PDB file of C-alpha atoms in Angstrom:
ATOM      1  CA  UNK A   1     -63.921 -77.131-126.453  1.00 51.00           C
ATOM      2  CA  UNK A   2     -66.720 -74.540-126.636  1.00 52.00           C
ATOM      3  CA  UNK A   3     -65.825 -70.896-126.049  1.00 54.00           C
ATOM      4  CA  UNK A   4     -68.372 -68.167-125.217  1.00 58.00           C
ATOM      5  CA  UNK A   5     -69.073 -65.595-127.934  1.00 60.00           C
ATOM      6  CA  UNK A   6     -67.534 -62.647-126.091  1.00 61.00           C
ATOM      7  CA  UNK A   7     -64.976 -64.498-123.977  1.00 71.00           C
ATOM      8  CA  UNK A   8     -61.190 -64.469-124.037  1.00 86.00           C
ATOM      9  CA  UNK A   9     -59.772 -67.478-125.952  1.00 86.00           C
ATOM     10  CA  UNK A  10     -56.666 -67.639-123.752  1.00 89.00           C
ATOM     11  CA  UNK A  11     -58.682 -67.529-120.532  1.00 92.00           C
ATOM     12  CA  UNK A  12     -61.083 -70.161-121.855  1.00 90.00           C
ATOM     13  CA  UNK A  13     -58.209 -72.494-122.778  1.00 92.00           C
ATOM     14  CA  UNK A  14     -56.621 -71.921-119.367  1.00 94.00           C
ATOM     15  CA  UNK A  15     -59.889 -72.651-117.551  1.00 92.00           C
ATOM     16  CA  UNK A  16     -60.392 -75.908-119.468  1.00 93.00           C
ATOM     17  CA  UNK A  17     -56.787 -76.888-118.829  1.00 94.00           C
ATOM     18  CA  UNK A  18     -57.129 -76.308-115.076  1.00 93.00           C
ATOM     19  CA  UNK A  19     -60.294 -78.385-115.004  1.00 91.00           C
ATOM     20  CA  UNK A  20     -58.527 -81.231-116.826  1.00 92.00           C
ATOM     21  CA  UNK A  21     -55.627 -81.080-114.364  1.00 92.00           C
ATOM     22  CA  UNK A  22     -58.053 -81.080-111.422  1.00 86.00           C
ATOM     23  CA  UNK A  23     -59.943 -84.094-112.800  1.00 85.00           C
ATOM     24  CA  UNK A  24     -56.765 -86.176-113.160  1.00 83.00           C
ATOM     25  CA  UNK A  25     -56.374 -88.153-109.970  1.00 69.00           C
ATOM     26  CA  UNK A  26     -52.656 -88.962-110.374  1.00 78.00           C
ATOM     27  CA  UNK A  27     -51.501 -86.075-112.543  1.00 89.00           C
ATOM     28  CA  UNK A  28     -51.731 -85.517-116.293  1.00 94.00           C
ATOM     29  CA  UNK A  29     -49.000 -85.141-118.925  1.00 94.00           C
ATOM     30  CA  UNK A  30     -48.528 -82.410-121.506  1.00 95.00           C
ATOM     31  CA  UNK A  31     -49.372 -84.837-124.292  1.00 94.00           C
ATOM     32  CA  UNK A  32     -52.560 -85.985-122.594  1.00 94.00           C
ATOM     33  CA  UNK A  33     -53.657 -82.366-122.124  1.00 95.00           C
ATOM     34  CA  UNK A  34     -53.024 -81.640-125.806  1.00 95.00           C
ATOM     35  CA  UNK A  35     -55.125 -84.662-126.817  1.00 94.00           C
ATOM     36  CA  UNK A  36     -57.906 -83.906-124.361  1.00 92.00           C
ATOM     37  CA  UNK A  37     -58.198 -80.183-125.063  1.00 93.00           C
ATOM     38  CA  UNK A  38     -57.569 -80.217-128.805  1.00 92.00           C
ATOM     39  CA  UNK A  39     -55.207 -77.244-128.420  1.00 92.00           C
ATOM     40  CA  UNK A  40     -51.780 -76.918-130.097  1.00 94.00           C
ATOM     41  CA  UNK A  41     -48.938 -78.353-128.054  1.00 94.00           C
ATOM     42  CA  UNK A  42     -47.074 -75.037-128.010  1.00 94.00           C
ATOM     43  CA  UNK A  43     -50.136 -73.258-126.585  1.00 94.00           C
ATOM     44  CA  UNK A  44     -50.627 -75.840-123.824  1.00 95.00           C
ATOM     45  CA  UNK A  45     -46.905 -75.678-123.029  1.00 95.00           C
ATOM     46  CA  UNK A  46     -46.948 -71.890-122.660  1.00 94.00           C
ATOM     47  CA  UNK A  47     -50.075 -71.953-120.470  1.00 95.00           C
ATOM     48  CA  UNK A  48     -48.548 -74.638-118.242  1.00 95.00           C
ATOM     49  CA  UNK A  49     -45.334 -72.638-117.871  1.00 94.00           C
ATOM     50  CA  UNK A  50     -47.259 -69.523-116.829  1.00 95.00           C
ATOM     51  CA  UNK A  51     -49.469 -71.434-114.386  1.00 94.00           C
ATOM     52  CA  UNK A  52     -46.426 -73.196-112.916  1.00 93.00           C
ATOM     53  CA  UNK A  53     -44.676 -69.860-112.420  1.00 94.00           C
ATOM     54  CA  UNK A  54     -47.698 -68.621-110.463  1.00 92.00           C
ATOM     55  CA  UNK A  55     -47.974 -71.823-108.413  1.00 91.00           C
ATOM     56  CA  UNK A  56     -51.371 -72.755-109.883  1.00 92.00           C
ATOM     57  CA  UNK A  57     -50.050 -76.046-111.270  1.00 92.00           C
ATOM     58  CA  UNK A  58     -46.992 -78.067-110.296  1.00 92.00           C
ATOM     59  CA  UNK A  59     -45.120 -81.077-111.605  1.00 91.00           C
ATOM     60  CA  UNK A  60     -45.931 -84.300-109.761  1.00 88.00           C
ATOM     61  CA  UNK A  61     -42.771 -85.170-107.828  1.00 83.00           C
ATOM     62  CA  UNK A  62     -40.799 -83.072-110.318  1.00 82.00           C
ATOM     63  CA  UNK A  63     -41.755 -85.396-113.170  1.00 87.00           C
ATOM     64  CA  UNK A  64     -43.569 -85.001-116.487  1.00 87.00           C
ATOM     65  CA  UNK A  65     -47.123 -84.942-115.120  1.00 92.00           C
ATOM     66  CA  UNK A  66     -48.960 -81.953-113.710  1.00 94.00           C
ATOM     67  CA  UNK A  67     -51.270 -81.456-110.732  1.00 89.00           C
ATOM     68  CA  UNK A  68     -52.875 -78.426-109.080  1.00 87.00           C
ATOM     69  CA  UNK A  69     -50.287 -76.288-107.329  1.00 87.00           C
ATOM     70  CA  UNK A  70     -49.923 -74.768-103.852  1.00 81.00           C
ATOM     71  CA  UNK A  71     -51.408 -71.428-104.911  1.00 81.00           C
ATOM     72  CA  UNK A  72     -54.812 -73.111-104.960  1.00 74.00           C
ATOM     73  CA  UNK A  73     -54.477 -73.770-101.233  1.00 61.00           C
ATOM     74  CA  UNK A  74     -54.014 -70.061-100.638  1.00 66.00           C
ATOM     75  CA  UNK A  75     -56.952 -69.174-102.880  1.00 70.00           C
ATOM     76  CA  UNK A  76     -59.160 -71.784-101.235  1.00 59.00           C
ATOM     77  CA  UNK A  77     -58.735 -70.048 -97.898  1.00 53.00           C
ATOM     78  CA  UNK A  78     -60.546 -67.027 -99.333  1.00 57.00           C
ATOM     79  CA  UNK A  79     -63.664 -68.939-100.471  1.00 52.00           C
ATOM     80  CA  UNK A  80     -65.368 -68.940 -97.094  1.00 48.00           C
ATOM     81  CA  UNK A  81     -63.802 -66.732 -94.405  1.00 44.00           C
ATOM     82  CA  UNK A  82     -66.096 -68.215 -91.743  1.00 43.00           C
ATOM     83  CA  UNK A  83     -65.076 -71.784 -92.401  1.00 46.00           C
ATOM     84  CA  UNK A  84     -61.478 -72.622 -93.240  1.00 74.00           C
ATOM     85  CA  UNK A  85     -61.990 -75.330 -95.823  1.00 80.00           C
ATOM     86  CA  UNK A  86     -58.314 -76.000 -96.251  1.00 80.00           C
ATOM     87  CA  UNK A  87     -58.047 -76.898 -92.569  1.00 85.00           C
ATOM     88  CA  UNK A  88     -61.239 -78.944 -92.868  1.00 91.00           C
ATOM     89  CA  UNK A  89     -59.939 -80.894 -95.868  1.00 91.00           C
ATOM     90  CA  UNK A  90     -56.574 -81.541 -94.255  1.00 89.00           C
ATOM     91  CA  UNK A  91     -58.289 -82.779 -91.094  1.00 92.00           C
ATOM     92  CA  UNK A  92     -60.622 -85.017 -93.099  1.00 94.00           C
ATOM     93  CA  UNK A  93     -58.045 -86.423 -95.525  1.00 93.00           C
ATOM     94  CA  UNK A  94     -56.432 -89.156 -93.348  1.00 95.00           C
ATOM     95  CA  UNK A  95     -59.708 -90.009 -91.625  1.00 95.00           C
ATOM     96  CA  UNK A  96     -61.671 -90.529 -94.836  1.00 95.00           C
ATOM     97  CA  UNK A  97     -58.774 -92.270 -96.585  1.00 93.00           C
ATOM     98  CA  UNK A  98     -58.505 -94.801 -93.755  1.00 94.00           C
ATOM     99  CA  UNK A  99     -62.260 -95.373 -93.774  1.00 94.00           C
ATOM    100  CA  UNK A 100     -62.279 -95.848 -97.560  1.00 93.00           C
ATOM    101  CA  UNK A 101     -59.540 -98.465 -97.270  1.00 92.00           C
ATOM    102  CA  UNK A 102     -61.426-100.167 -94.467  1.00 92.00           C
ATOM    103  CA  UNK A 103     -64.799-100.665 -96.164  1.00 90.00           C
ATOM    104  CA  UNK A 104     -63.797-100.514 -99.854  1.00 91.00           C
ATOM    105  CA  UNK A 105     -66.111 -97.596-100.613  1.00 91.00           C
ATOM    106  CA  UNK A 106     -65.273 -94.017-101.637  1.00 93.00           C
ATOM    107  CA  UNK A 107     -65.982 -91.154 -99.221  1.00 95.00           C
ATOM    108  CA  UNK A 108     -67.206 -87.686-100.215  1.00 95.00           C
ATOM    109  CA  UNK A 109     -66.694 -84.451 -98.283  1.00 96.00           C
ATOM    110  CA  UNK A 110     -69.172 -81.796 -99.458  1.00 95.00           C
ATOM    111  CA  UNK A 111     -69.863 -78.226 -98.377  1.00 94.00           C
ATOM    112  CA  UNK A 112     -72.918 -75.997 -98.878  1.00 94.00           C
ATOM    113  CA  UNK A 113     -72.618 -73.363-101.608  1.00 91.00           C
ATOM    114  CA  UNK A 114     -75.848 -71.375-101.866  1.00 90.00           C
ATOM    115  CA  UNK A 115     -78.575 -73.746-103.045  1.00 93.00           C
ATOM    116  CA  UNK A 116     -76.048 -76.464-103.883  1.00 93.00           C
ATOM    117  CA  UNK A 117     -73.625 -78.874-102.298  1.00 94.00           C
ATOM    118  CA  UNK A 118     -70.090 -78.890-103.697  1.00 93.00           C
ATOM    119  CA  UNK A 119     -67.661 -81.777-103.361  1.00 93.00           C
ATOM    120  CA  UNK A 120     -64.501 -80.339-101.799  1.00 93.00           C
ATOM    121  CA  UNK A 121     -62.616 -83.609-101.218  1.00 93.00           C
ATOM    122  CA  UNK A 122     -62.982 -87.270-102.097  1.00 91.00           C
ATOM    123  CA  UNK A 123     -61.183 -90.304-100.669  1.00 92.00           C
ATOM    124  CA  UNK A 124     -61.043 -92.998-103.326  1.00 87.00           C
ATOM    125  CA  UNK A 125     -61.452 -96.632-102.380  1.00 83.00           C
ATOM    126  CA  UNK A 126     -59.159 -99.451-103.511  1.00 78.00           C
ATOM    127  CA  UNK A 127     -62.273-101.527-104.217  1.00 73.00           C
ATOM    128  CA  UNK A 128     -62.922-102.561-107.832  1.00 73.00           C
ATOM    129  CA  UNK A 129     -66.540-101.407-107.767  1.00 69.00           C
ATOM    130  CA  UNK A 130     -66.272 -98.245-105.684  1.00 73.00           C
ATOM    131  CA  UNK A 131     -67.454 -95.014-107.296  1.00 80.00           C
ATOM    132  CA  UNK A 132     -65.161 -92.271-108.586  1.00 85.00           C
ATOM    133  CA  UNK A 133     -66.224 -88.960-107.001  1.00 87.00           C
ATOM    134  CA  UNK A 134     -65.326 -85.757-108.856  1.00 87.00           C
ATOM    135  CA  UNK A 135     -64.026 -82.919-106.682  1.00 88.00           C
ATOM    136  CA  UNK A 136     -65.852 -79.737-107.619  1.00 89.00           C
ATOM    137  CA  UNK A 137     -69.051 -81.555-108.546  1.00 90.00           C
ATOM    138  CA  UNK A 138     -72.277 -79.857-107.502  1.00 90.00           C
ATOM    139  CA  UNK A 139     -75.862 -80.896-106.809  1.00 92.00           C
ATOM    140  CA  UNK A 140     -79.010 -79.165-105.593  1.00 94.00           C
ATOM    141  CA  UNK A 141     -79.626 -79.507-101.867  1.00 95.00           C
ATOM    142  CA  UNK A 142     -82.945 -81.379-102.046  1.00 95.00           C
ATOM    143  CA  UNK A 143     -81.317 -84.017-104.253  1.00 94.00           C
ATOM    144  CA  UNK A 144     -79.437 -86.603-102.203  1.00 91.00           C
ATOM    145  CA  UNK A 145     -78.292 -87.246 -98.664  1.00 95.00           C
ATOM    146  CA  UNK A 146     -75.671 -84.508 -98.227  1.00 96.00           C
ATOM    147  CA  UNK A 147     -77.912 -81.700 -99.439  1.00 95.00           C
ATOM    148  CA  UNK A 148     -80.880 -82.779 -97.355  1.00 96.00           C
ATOM    149  CA  UNK A 149     -78.635 -82.695 -94.291  1.00 96.00           C
ATOM    150  CA  UNK A 150     -77.618 -79.119 -95.075  1.00 95.00           C
ATOM    151  CA  UNK A 151     -81.264 -78.140 -95.497  1.00 96.00           C
ATOM    152  CA  UNK A 152     -82.283 -79.967 -92.328  1.00 96.00           C
ATOM    153  CA  UNK A 153     -79.930 -77.798 -90.273  1.00 95.00           C
ATOM    154  CA  UNK A 154     -80.985 -74.568 -92.015  1.00 93.00           C
ATOM    155  CA  UNK A 155     -83.466 -72.209 -90.392  1.00 91.00           C
ATOM    156  CA  UNK A 156     -87.163 -72.147 -91.299  1.00 91.00           C
ATOM    157  CA  UNK A 157     -86.941 -69.121 -93.599  1.00 92.00           C
ATOM    158  CA  UNK A 158     -84.040 -70.586 -95.570  1.00 93.00           C
ATOM    159  CA  UNK A 159     -85.999 -73.783 -96.154  1.00 95.00           C
ATOM    160  CA  UNK A 160     -89.079 -71.823 -97.241  1.00 95.00           C
ATOM    161  CA  UNK A 161     -87.072 -69.745 -99.714  1.00 94.00           C
ATOM    162  CA  UNK A 162     -85.374 -72.847-101.073  1.00 95.00           C
ATOM    163  CA  UNK A 163     -88.672 -74.673-101.626  1.00 95.00           C
ATOM    164  CA  UNK A 164     -90.196 -71.599-103.264  1.00 93.00           C
ATOM    165  CA  UNK A 165     -87.495 -71.819-105.922  1.00 92.00           C
ATOM    166  CA  UNK A 166     -88.855 -75.147-107.147  1.00 93.00           C
ATOM    167  CA  UNK A 167     -87.838 -78.738-106.495  1.00 95.00           C
ATOM    168  CA  UNK A 168     -86.940 -80.264-109.835  1.00 94.00           C
ATOM    169  CA  UNK A 169     -86.749 -84.032-110.205  1.00 95.00           C
ATOM    170  CA  UNK A 170     -83.523 -85.846-111.040  1.00 94.00           C
ATOM    171  CA  UNK A 171     -85.171 -89.281-110.874  1.00 95.00           C
ATOM    172  CA  UNK A 172     -88.677 -90.571-110.120  1.00 96.00           C
ATOM    173  CA  UNK A 173     -87.537 -90.869-106.487  1.00 95.00           C
ATOM    174  CA  UNK A 174     -86.494 -87.224-106.016  1.00 95.00           C
ATOM    175  CA  UNK A 175     -88.650 -85.396-103.463  1.00 96.00           C
ATOM    176  CA  UNK A 176     -90.436 -82.619-105.346  1.00 96.00           C
ATOM    177  CA  UNK A 177     -93.264 -81.786-102.919  1.00 96.00           C
ATOM    178  CA  UNK A 178     -92.299 -79.090-100.374  1.00 96.00           C
ATOM    179  CA  UNK A 179     -94.349 -80.557 -97.513  1.00 96.00           C
ATOM    180  CA  UNK A 180     -92.910 -84.033 -98.074  1.00 96.00           C
ATOM    181  CA  UNK A 181     -89.425 -82.543 -98.100  1.00 96.00           C
ATOM    182  CA  UNK A 182     -90.045 -80.651 -94.857  1.00 96.00           C
ATOM    183  CA  UNK A 183     -91.217 -83.858 -93.173  1.00 96.00           C
ATOM    184  CA  UNK A 184     -88.071 -85.631 -94.392  1.00 96.00           C
ATOM    185  CA  UNK A 185     -85.884 -82.804 -93.094  1.00 96.00           C
ATOM    186  CA  UNK A 186     -87.511 -82.972 -89.673  1.00 96.00           C
ATOM    187  CA  UNK A 187     -86.780 -86.696 -89.496  1.00 96.00           C
ATOM    188  CA  UNK A 188     -83.177 -86.142 -90.619  1.00 96.00           C
ATOM    189  CA  UNK A 189     -82.678 -83.588 -87.855  1.00 94.00           C
ATOM    190  CA  UNK A 190     -84.093 -86.042 -85.306  1.00 94.00           C
ATOM    191  CA  UNK A 191     -81.885 -88.910 -86.487  1.00 94.00           C
ATOM    192  CA  UNK A 192     -78.746 -86.893 -87.213  1.00 94.00           C
ATOM    193  CA  UNK A 193     -78.081 -88.564 -90.570  1.00 95.00           C
ATOM    194  CA  UNK A 194     -79.558 -88.737 -94.060  1.00 96.00           C
ATOM    195  CA  UNK A 195     -80.003 -91.280 -96.830  1.00 94.00           C
ATOM    196  CA  UNK A 196     -80.234 -91.040-100.607  1.00 94.00           C
ATOM    197  CA  UNK A 197     -82.341 -93.827-102.085  1.00 92.00           C
ATOM    198  CA  UNK A 198     -81.979 -93.277-105.848  1.00 93.00           C
ATOM    199  CA  UNK A 199     -82.996 -89.612-105.523  1.00 93.00           C
ATOM    200  CA  UNK A 200     -79.955 -88.226-107.356  1.00 91.00           C
ATOM    201  CA  UNK A 201     -79.274 -91.076-109.794  1.00 91.00           C
ATOM    202  CA  UNK A 202     -81.092 -94.316-110.498  1.00 93.00           C
ATOM    203  CA  UNK A 203     -79.390 -97.231-108.797  1.00 90.00           C
ATOM    204  CA  UNK A 204     -77.375 -94.986-106.485  1.00 91.00           C
ATOM    205  CA  UNK A 205     -77.728 -94.925-102.708  1.00 93.00           C
ATOM    206  CA  UNK A 206     -75.816 -92.994-100.065  1.00 93.00           C
ATOM    207  CA  UNK A 207     -75.553 -92.332 -96.339  1.00 96.00           C
ATOM    208  CA  UNK A 208     -74.454 -88.922 -95.027  1.00 97.00           C
ATOM    209  CA  UNK A 209     -73.586 -87.356 -91.668  1.00 97.00           C
ATOM    210  CA  UNK A 210     -73.037 -83.687 -90.739  1.00 97.00           C
ATOM    211  CA  UNK A 211     -69.908 -81.808 -89.670  1.00 96.00           C
ATOM    212  CA  UNK A 212     -70.373 -78.707 -87.486  1.00 94.00           C
ATOM    213  CA  UNK A 213     -67.795 -76.062 -86.674  1.00 90.00           C
ATOM    214  CA  UNK A 214     -67.058 -74.645 -83.225  1.00 86.00           C
ATOM    215  CA  UNK A 215     -70.093 -72.356 -83.540  1.00 86.00           C
ATOM    216  CA  UNK A 216     -72.338 -75.382 -84.276  1.00 90.00           C
ATOM    217  CA  UNK A 217     -72.835 -74.337 -87.901  1.00 90.00           C
ATOM    218  CA  UNK A 218     -73.026 -77.099 -90.491  1.00 94.00           C
ATOM    219  CA  UNK A 219     -69.948 -76.562 -92.664  1.00 93.00           C
ATOM    220  CA  UNK A 220     -69.734 -79.904 -94.450  1.00 95.00           C
ATOM    221  CA  UNK A 221     -71.067 -83.426 -94.746  1.00 97.00           C
ATOM    222  CA  UNK A 222     -69.412 -86.827 -95.029  1.00 97.00           C
ATOM    223  CA  UNK A 223     -71.135 -89.350 -97.250  1.00 96.00           C
ATOM    224  CA  UNK A 224     -70.603 -92.676 -98.975  1.00 95.00           C
ATOM    225  CA  UNK A 225     -72.390 -93.180-102.291  1.00 92.00           C
ATOM    226  CA  UNK A 226     -72.703 -96.772-103.478  1.00 90.00           C
ATOM    227  CA  UNK A 227     -74.450 -98.612-106.302  1.00 86.00           C
ATOM    228  CA  UNK A 228     -77.321-101.040-105.832  1.00 76.00           C
ATOM    229  CA  UNK A 229     -78.855-102.684-102.827  1.00 77.00           C
ATOM    230  CA  UNK A 230     -76.801-103.640 -99.807  1.00 77.00           C
ATOM    231  CA  UNK A 231     -77.510-106.333 -97.274  1.00 82.00           C
ATOM    232  CA  UNK A 232     -78.823-104.971 -93.959  1.00 86.00           C
ATOM    233  CA  UNK A 233     -75.469-105.787 -92.372  1.00 88.00           C
ATOM    234  CA  UNK A 234     -73.543-104.014 -95.140  1.00 88.00           C
ATOM    235  CA  UNK A 235     -75.836-100.964 -94.981  1.00 88.00           C
ATOM    236  CA  UNK A 236     -75.353-100.748 -91.199  1.00 91.00           C
ATOM    237  CA  UNK A 237     -71.578-101.019 -91.662  1.00 92.00           C
ATOM    238  CA  UNK A 238     -71.474 -98.188 -94.214  1.00 92.00           C
ATOM    239  CA  UNK A 239     -73.711 -95.952 -92.119  1.00 94.00           C
ATOM    240  CA  UNK A 240     -71.641 -96.590 -88.982  1.00 95.00           C
ATOM    241  CA  UNK A 241     -68.413 -95.705 -90.834  1.00 96.00           C
ATOM    242  CA  UNK A 242     -69.986 -92.478 -92.148  1.00 96.00           C
ATOM    243  CA  UNK A 243     -71.159 -91.430 -88.697  1.00 96.00           C
ATOM    244  CA  UNK A 244     -67.818 -92.312 -87.092  1.00 96.00           C
ATOM    245  CA  UNK A 245     -65.828 -90.488 -89.778  1.00 96.00           C
ATOM    246  CA  UNK A 246     -67.941 -87.336 -89.456  1.00 96.00           C
ATOM    247  CA  UNK A 247     -67.551 -87.397 -85.675  1.00 95.00           C
ATOM    248  CA  UNK A 248     -63.773 -87.800 -85.966  1.00 96.00           C
ATOM    249  CA  UNK A 249     -63.466 -84.921 -88.427  1.00 95.00           C
ATOM    250  CA  UNK A 250     -65.600 -82.737 -86.189  1.00 93.00           C
ATOM    251  CA  UNK A 251     -63.376 -83.484 -83.197  1.00 93.00           C
ATOM    252  CA  UNK A 252     -60.322 -82.663 -85.306  1.00 92.00           C
ATOM    253  CA  UNK A 253     -61.666 -79.166 -86.081  1.00 89.00           C
ATOM    254  CA  UNK A 254     -63.050 -78.649 -82.547  1.00 88.00           C
ATOM    255  CA  UNK A 255     -66.603 -78.706 -83.848  1.00 89.00           C
ATOM    256  CA  UNK A 256     -69.701 -78.846 -81.658  1.00 87.00           C
ATOM    257  CA  UNK A 257     -73.034 -80.459 -82.426  1.00 87.00           C
ATOM    258  CA  UNK A 258     -75.927 -78.005 -81.877  1.00 86.00           C
ATOM    259  CA  UNK A 259     -77.691 -80.542 -79.642  1.00 75.00           C
ATOM    260  CA  UNK A 260     -74.699 -80.559 -77.282  1.00 57.00           C
ATOM    261  CA  UNK A 261     -75.111 -76.881 -76.440  1.00 51.00           C
TER     262      UNK A 261
END
């Protein structure tokens, strides 16, 4: 566990502990946190007690494992006053979970954060080969399907400023030429969906669809990342589920597509 030169050791340990708790899909025990963080058991215990008292972590069903607590819901509401992400996540949760169970692929809900897309919710699939998607993960907007969607529905000046900041390559397939990217964004806006064909990671593909709020602003995207090639029928099935899920979430939050106005 690396600590910054002028940081607070207690705050650093707490931050790493919260990240470990957030990464654990079904909760994490005190012993596992001690092993993972390399911090004395008494220190981890005291931090957990303080965080529990403040509602930042909670015991899973009152047991010995810990998960993020209800206070995070309250804090999340302050991240973006114009778009209530807690409401968005709660609306998306059953829809994406059902879709993940249906097609045995994991679903990602991502929201724009400056020049990046941040995963704000993931519905894991029961399939043996479905990907694990880390909540809180970030990627640049020109890299992958979700980010290109966010750029496609940005205004001209925002796209120009983004391109001027440089388009670094993640793989040989990442779009790094501004004019090529602008052409791709125009096509995405025409089609209403986006695809990642090994642009973010080699061997990884994805389909994504947008979610707009009641003011027709893009507030999130739904996507399904999957490994390797898919048959045309399978690819059509995944894309259809992504589009349907995004449309259902948008109806649940009373969203409106800009083309419908």
